[in-house]
Short mmCIF file of C-alpha atoms in Angstrom, two decimals:
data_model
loop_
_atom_site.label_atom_id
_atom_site.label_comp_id
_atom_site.label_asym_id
_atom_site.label_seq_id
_atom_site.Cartn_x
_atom_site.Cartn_y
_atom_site.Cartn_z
CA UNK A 1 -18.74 -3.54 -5.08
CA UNK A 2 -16.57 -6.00 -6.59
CA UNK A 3 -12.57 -5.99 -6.67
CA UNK A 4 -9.85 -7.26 -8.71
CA UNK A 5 -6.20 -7.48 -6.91
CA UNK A 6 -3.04 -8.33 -8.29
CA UNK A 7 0.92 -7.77 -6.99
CA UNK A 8 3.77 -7.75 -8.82
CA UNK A 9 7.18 -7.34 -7.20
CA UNK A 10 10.92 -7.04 -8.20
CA UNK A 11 14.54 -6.09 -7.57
CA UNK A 12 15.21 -4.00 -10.09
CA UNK A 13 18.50 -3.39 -11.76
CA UNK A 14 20.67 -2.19 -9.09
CA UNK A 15 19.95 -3.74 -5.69
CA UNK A 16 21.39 -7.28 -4.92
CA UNK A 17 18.29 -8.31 -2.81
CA UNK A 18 14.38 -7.41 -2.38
CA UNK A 19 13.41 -5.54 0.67
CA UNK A 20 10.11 -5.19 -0.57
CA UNK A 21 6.89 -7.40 0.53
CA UNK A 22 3.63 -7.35 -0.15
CA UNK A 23 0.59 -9.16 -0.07
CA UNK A 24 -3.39 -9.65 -0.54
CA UNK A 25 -6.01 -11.74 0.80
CA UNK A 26 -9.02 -10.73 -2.08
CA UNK A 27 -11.52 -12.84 0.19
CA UNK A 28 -11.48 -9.86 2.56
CA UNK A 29 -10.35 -7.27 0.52
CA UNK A 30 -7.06 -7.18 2.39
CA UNK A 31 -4.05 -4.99 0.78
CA UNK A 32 -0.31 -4.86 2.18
CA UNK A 33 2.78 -3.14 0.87
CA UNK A 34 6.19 -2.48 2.74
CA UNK A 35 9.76 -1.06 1.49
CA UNK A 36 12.38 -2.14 4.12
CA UNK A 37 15.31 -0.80 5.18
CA UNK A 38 18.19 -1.89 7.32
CA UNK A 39 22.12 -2.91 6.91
CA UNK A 40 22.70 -6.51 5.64
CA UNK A 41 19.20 -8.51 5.12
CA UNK A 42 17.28 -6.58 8.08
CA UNK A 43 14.94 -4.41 6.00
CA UNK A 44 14.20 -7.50 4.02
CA UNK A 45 13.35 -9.11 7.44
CA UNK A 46 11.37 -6.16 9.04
CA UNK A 47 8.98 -5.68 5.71
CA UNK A 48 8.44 -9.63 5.74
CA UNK A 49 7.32 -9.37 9.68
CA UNK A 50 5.27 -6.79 9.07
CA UNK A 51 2.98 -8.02 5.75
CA UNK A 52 3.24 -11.91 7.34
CA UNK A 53 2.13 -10.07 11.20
CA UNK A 54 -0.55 -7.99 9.80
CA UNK A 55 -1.96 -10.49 7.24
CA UNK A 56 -2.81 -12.88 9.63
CA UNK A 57 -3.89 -10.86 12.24
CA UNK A 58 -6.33 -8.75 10.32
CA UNK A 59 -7.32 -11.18 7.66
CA UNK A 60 -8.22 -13.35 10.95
CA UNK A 61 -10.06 -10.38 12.34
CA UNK A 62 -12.20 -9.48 9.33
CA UNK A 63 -13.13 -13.17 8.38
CA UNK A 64 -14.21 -13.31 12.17
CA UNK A 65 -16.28 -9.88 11.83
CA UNK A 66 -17.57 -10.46 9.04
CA UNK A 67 -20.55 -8.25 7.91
CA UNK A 68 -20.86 -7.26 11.39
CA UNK A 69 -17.27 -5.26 10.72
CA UNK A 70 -17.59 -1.55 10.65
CA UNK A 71 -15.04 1.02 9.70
CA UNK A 72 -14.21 2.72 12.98
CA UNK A 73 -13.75 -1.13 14.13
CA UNK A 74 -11.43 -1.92 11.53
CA UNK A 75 -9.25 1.69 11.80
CA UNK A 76 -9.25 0.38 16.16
CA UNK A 77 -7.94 -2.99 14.74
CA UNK A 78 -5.58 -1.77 12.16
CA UNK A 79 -3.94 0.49 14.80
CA UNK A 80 -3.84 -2.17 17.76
CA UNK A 81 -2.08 -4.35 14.65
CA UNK A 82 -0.09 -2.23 13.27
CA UNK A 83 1.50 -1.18 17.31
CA UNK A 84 1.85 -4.87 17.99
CA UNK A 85 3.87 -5.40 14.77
CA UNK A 86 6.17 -2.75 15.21
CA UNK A 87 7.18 -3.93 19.05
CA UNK A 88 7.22 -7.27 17.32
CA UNK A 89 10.31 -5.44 14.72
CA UNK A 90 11.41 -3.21 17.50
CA UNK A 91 12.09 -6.11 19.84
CA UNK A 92 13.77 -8.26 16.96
CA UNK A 93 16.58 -5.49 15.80
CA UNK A 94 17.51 -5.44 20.02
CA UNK A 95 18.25 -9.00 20.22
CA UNK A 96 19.75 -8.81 17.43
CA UNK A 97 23.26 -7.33 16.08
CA UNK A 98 22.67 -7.40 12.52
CA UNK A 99 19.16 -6.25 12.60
CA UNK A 100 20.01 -3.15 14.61
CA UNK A 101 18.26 -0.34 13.45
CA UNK A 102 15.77 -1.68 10.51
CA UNK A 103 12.31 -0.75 9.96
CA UNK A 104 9.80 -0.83 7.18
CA UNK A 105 7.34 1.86 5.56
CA UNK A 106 3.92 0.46 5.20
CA UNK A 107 0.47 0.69 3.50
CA UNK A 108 -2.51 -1.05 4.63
CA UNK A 109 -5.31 -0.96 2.92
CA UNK A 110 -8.93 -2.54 3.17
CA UNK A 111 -11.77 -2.59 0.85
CA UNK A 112 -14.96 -2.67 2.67
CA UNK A 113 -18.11 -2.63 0.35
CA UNK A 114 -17.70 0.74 -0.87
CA UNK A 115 -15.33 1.89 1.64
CA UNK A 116 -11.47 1.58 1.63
CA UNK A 117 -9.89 2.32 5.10
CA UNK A 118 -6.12 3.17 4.11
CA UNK A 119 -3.46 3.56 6.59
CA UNK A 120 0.38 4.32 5.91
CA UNK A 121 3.85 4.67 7.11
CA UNK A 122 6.58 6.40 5.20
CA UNK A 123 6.82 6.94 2.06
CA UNK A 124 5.25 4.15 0.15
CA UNK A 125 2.44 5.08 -1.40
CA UNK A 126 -1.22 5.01 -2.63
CA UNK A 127 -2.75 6.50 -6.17
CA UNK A 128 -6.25 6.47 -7.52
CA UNK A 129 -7.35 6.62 -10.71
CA UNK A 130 -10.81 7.86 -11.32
CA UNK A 131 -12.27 9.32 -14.65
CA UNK A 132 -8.54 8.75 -15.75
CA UNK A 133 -7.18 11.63 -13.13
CA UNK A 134 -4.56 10.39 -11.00
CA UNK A 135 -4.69 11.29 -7.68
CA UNK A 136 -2.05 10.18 -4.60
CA UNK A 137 -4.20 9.87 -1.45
CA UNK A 138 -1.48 8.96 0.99
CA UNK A 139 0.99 11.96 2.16
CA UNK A 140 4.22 10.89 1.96
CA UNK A 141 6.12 10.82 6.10
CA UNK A 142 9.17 12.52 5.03
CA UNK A 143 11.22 15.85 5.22
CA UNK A 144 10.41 16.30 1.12
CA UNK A 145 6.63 16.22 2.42
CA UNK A 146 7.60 18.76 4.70
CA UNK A 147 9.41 21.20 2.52
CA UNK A 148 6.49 20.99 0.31
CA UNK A 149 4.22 21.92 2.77
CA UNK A 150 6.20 24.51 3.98
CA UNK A 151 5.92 26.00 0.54
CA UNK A 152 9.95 26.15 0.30
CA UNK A 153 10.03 23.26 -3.03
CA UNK A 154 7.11 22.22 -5.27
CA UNK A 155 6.37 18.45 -6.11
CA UNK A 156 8.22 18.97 -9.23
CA UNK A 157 11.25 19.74 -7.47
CA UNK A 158 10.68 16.82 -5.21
CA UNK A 159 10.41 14.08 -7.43
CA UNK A 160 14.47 15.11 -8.98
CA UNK A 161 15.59 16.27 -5.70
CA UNK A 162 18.65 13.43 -4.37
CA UNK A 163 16.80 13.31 -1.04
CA UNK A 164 13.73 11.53 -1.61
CA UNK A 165 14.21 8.63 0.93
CA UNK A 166 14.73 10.66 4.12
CA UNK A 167 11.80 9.69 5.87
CA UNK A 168 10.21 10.37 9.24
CA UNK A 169 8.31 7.57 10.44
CA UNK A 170 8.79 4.31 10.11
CA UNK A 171 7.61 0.79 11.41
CA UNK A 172 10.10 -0.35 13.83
CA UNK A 173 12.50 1.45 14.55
CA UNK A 174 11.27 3.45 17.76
CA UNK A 175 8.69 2.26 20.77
CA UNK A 176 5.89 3.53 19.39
CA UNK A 177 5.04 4.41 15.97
CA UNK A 178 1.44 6.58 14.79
CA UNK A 179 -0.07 5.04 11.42
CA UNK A 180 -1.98 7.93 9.56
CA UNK A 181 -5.59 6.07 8.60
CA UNK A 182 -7.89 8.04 6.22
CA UNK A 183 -11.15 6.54 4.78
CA UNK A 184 -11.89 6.76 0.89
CA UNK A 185 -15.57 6.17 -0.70
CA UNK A 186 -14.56 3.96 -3.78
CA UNK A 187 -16.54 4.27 -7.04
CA UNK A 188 -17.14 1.81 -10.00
CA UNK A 189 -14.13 2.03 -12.23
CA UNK A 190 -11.48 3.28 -9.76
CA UNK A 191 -8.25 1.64 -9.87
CA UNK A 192 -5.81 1.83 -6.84
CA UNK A 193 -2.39 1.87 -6.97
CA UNK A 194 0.16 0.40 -4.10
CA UNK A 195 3.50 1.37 -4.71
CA UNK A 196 7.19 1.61 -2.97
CA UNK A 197 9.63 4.16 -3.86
CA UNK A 198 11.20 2.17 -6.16
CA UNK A 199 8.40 3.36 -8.67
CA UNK A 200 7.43 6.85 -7.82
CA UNK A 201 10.87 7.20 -7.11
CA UNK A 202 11.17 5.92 -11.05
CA UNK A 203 8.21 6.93 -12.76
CA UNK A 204 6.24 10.12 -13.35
CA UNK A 205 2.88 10.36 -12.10
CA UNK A 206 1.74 11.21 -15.87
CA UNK A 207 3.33 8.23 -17.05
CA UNK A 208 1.42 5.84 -13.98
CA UNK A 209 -1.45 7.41 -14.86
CA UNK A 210 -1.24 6.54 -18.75
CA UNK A 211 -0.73 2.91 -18.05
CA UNK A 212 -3.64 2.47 -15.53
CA UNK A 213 -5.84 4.30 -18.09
CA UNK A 214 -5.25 1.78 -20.67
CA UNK A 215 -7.52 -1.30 -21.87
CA UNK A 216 -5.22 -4.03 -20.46
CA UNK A 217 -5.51 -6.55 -17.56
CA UNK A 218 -4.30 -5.66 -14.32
CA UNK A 219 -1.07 -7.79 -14.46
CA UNK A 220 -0.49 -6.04 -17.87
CA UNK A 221 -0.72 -3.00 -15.95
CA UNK A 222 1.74 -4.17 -13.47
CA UNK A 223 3.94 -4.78 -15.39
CA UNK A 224 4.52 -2.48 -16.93
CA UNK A 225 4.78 0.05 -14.49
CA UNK A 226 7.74 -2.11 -13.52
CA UNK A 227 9.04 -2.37 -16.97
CA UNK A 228 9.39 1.15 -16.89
CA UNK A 229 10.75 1.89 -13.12
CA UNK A 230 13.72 -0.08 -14.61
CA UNK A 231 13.98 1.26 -17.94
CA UNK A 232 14.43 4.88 -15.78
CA UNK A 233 17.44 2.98 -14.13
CA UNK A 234 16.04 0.20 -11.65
CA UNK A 235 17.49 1.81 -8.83
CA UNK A 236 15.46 0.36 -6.20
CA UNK A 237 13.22 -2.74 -5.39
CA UNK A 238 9.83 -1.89 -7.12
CA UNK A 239 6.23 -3.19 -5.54
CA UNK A 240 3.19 -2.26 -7.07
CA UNK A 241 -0.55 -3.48 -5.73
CA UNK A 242 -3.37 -2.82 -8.00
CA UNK A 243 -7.21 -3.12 -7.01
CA UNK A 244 -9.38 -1.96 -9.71
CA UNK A 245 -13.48 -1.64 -8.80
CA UNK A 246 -16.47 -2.79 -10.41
CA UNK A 247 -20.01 -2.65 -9.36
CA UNK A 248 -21.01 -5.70 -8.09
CA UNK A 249 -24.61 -7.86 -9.15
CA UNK A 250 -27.36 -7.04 -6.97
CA UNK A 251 -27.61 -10.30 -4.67
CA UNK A 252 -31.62 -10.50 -5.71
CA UNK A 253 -30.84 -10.16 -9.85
CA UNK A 254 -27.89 -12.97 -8.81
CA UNK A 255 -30.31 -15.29 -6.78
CA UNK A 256 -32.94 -15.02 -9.73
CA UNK A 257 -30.38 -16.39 -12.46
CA UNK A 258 -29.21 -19.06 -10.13
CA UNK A 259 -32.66 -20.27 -9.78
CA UNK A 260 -33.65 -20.02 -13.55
CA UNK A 261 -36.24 -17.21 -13.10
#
């Protein structure tokens, strides 16, 4: 399997800074998206500790494992990571007036051959696009999530209700935070989606899924989706990750053109 990544990021129309981070490393299939959150600059600080932390620490790992790196090895190391980051934020807002209190959702997300290993924190989110069906493979940490699963509002009702950003679990802001990890089999032709709140928040799901069904370029794509997030009112800082799938040459067919055969 092959992959295309590209980020796009931006304040929108209302917010005087960007909280948001992200990042990508497409030599090992590396995806990172935070939202932070936090008085004065801290959730800008706490999302940038967490994508700079975790980039280096499992880029480092999976250029050091190599092929040898399996998927219950990489969820072990994502979770050892992801615990050392968040005493890392933890630590930071104690020592520090100003940062009291910030934290940062996350998604993590690796492409491995075939195989993405996605973990998450909060509400930022993950979509997939296959066969043009849009489907959101992360479950939002937050007390909307809960009243849908308690059956009391539907997703409808969620996505207009004026308490989408209470969420319950974030990097950082107690001892010891749990990141959910689920494991996807990626076919040819998927497209995945990173996103903060500042787009779902922004943009329908029918809408996303329109623009990552068209014939355009990734950045196009990206682009657009932000275009729109702030033609809906810009309300937030809006981060969106794309990764689109394509089968890769076989290595012998490869090998056989490189040698003239």
């Amino acid at each position: 399997m092959m992959y295309k990544i590209c980020a796009q990021t931006d304040q929108g129309l209302v917010r005087k800074n960007n909280e948001d981070a992200l990042a990508f490393d497409a030599q090992t299939g590396l995806c990172l998206l935070a939202d932070g959150m936090g008085g004065y600059n801290a959730g800008e600080v706490a999302s940038g500790m967490a994508i700079a932390f975790l980039r280096r620490e499992l880029a480092w790992w999976l250029l050091e494992a190599g092929n040898r790196a399996s998927t219950q090895a990489l969820r072990r190391r994502m979770d050892a990571c992801v615990n050392d980051a968040n005493h890392a934020i933890f630590s930071a807002a104690g020592a520090n007036p100003d940062y009291a209190g910030m934290g940062t959702t996350l998604v993590a997300g690796v492409f491995l051959g075939s195989q993405l290993v996605l973990g998450h924190i909060g509400d930022s989110r993950c979509y997939r696009l296959r066969s043009h069906m849009l489907e959101q493979i992360t479950k939002d940490h937050s007390m909307l999530q809960e009243q849908i699963d308690a059956g009391l509002i539907t997703p409808e009702q969620a996505f207009i209700s004026p308490h989408r950003n209470l969420i319950t679990r974030a990097l950082g802001v107690e001892r010891k935070v749990v990141i959910e990890i689920n494991e996807h089999r990626v076919e040819p032709g998927d497209v995945y989606l990173m996103c903060s709140d500042g787009l779902s928040d922004m943009v329908a799901p029918n809408a996303i899924a329109a623009v990552l069904s068209a014939a355009s370029p990734l950045k196009e794509k990206a682009m657009t989706l932000i275009a729109l997030a702030n033609r809906g009112g810009g309300r937030d800082n809006i981060s969106v990750l794309l990764a689109q799938a394509a089968e890769g040459e076989p290595k012998r067919r490869l090998l056989s053109r490189i040698m003239g055969r």
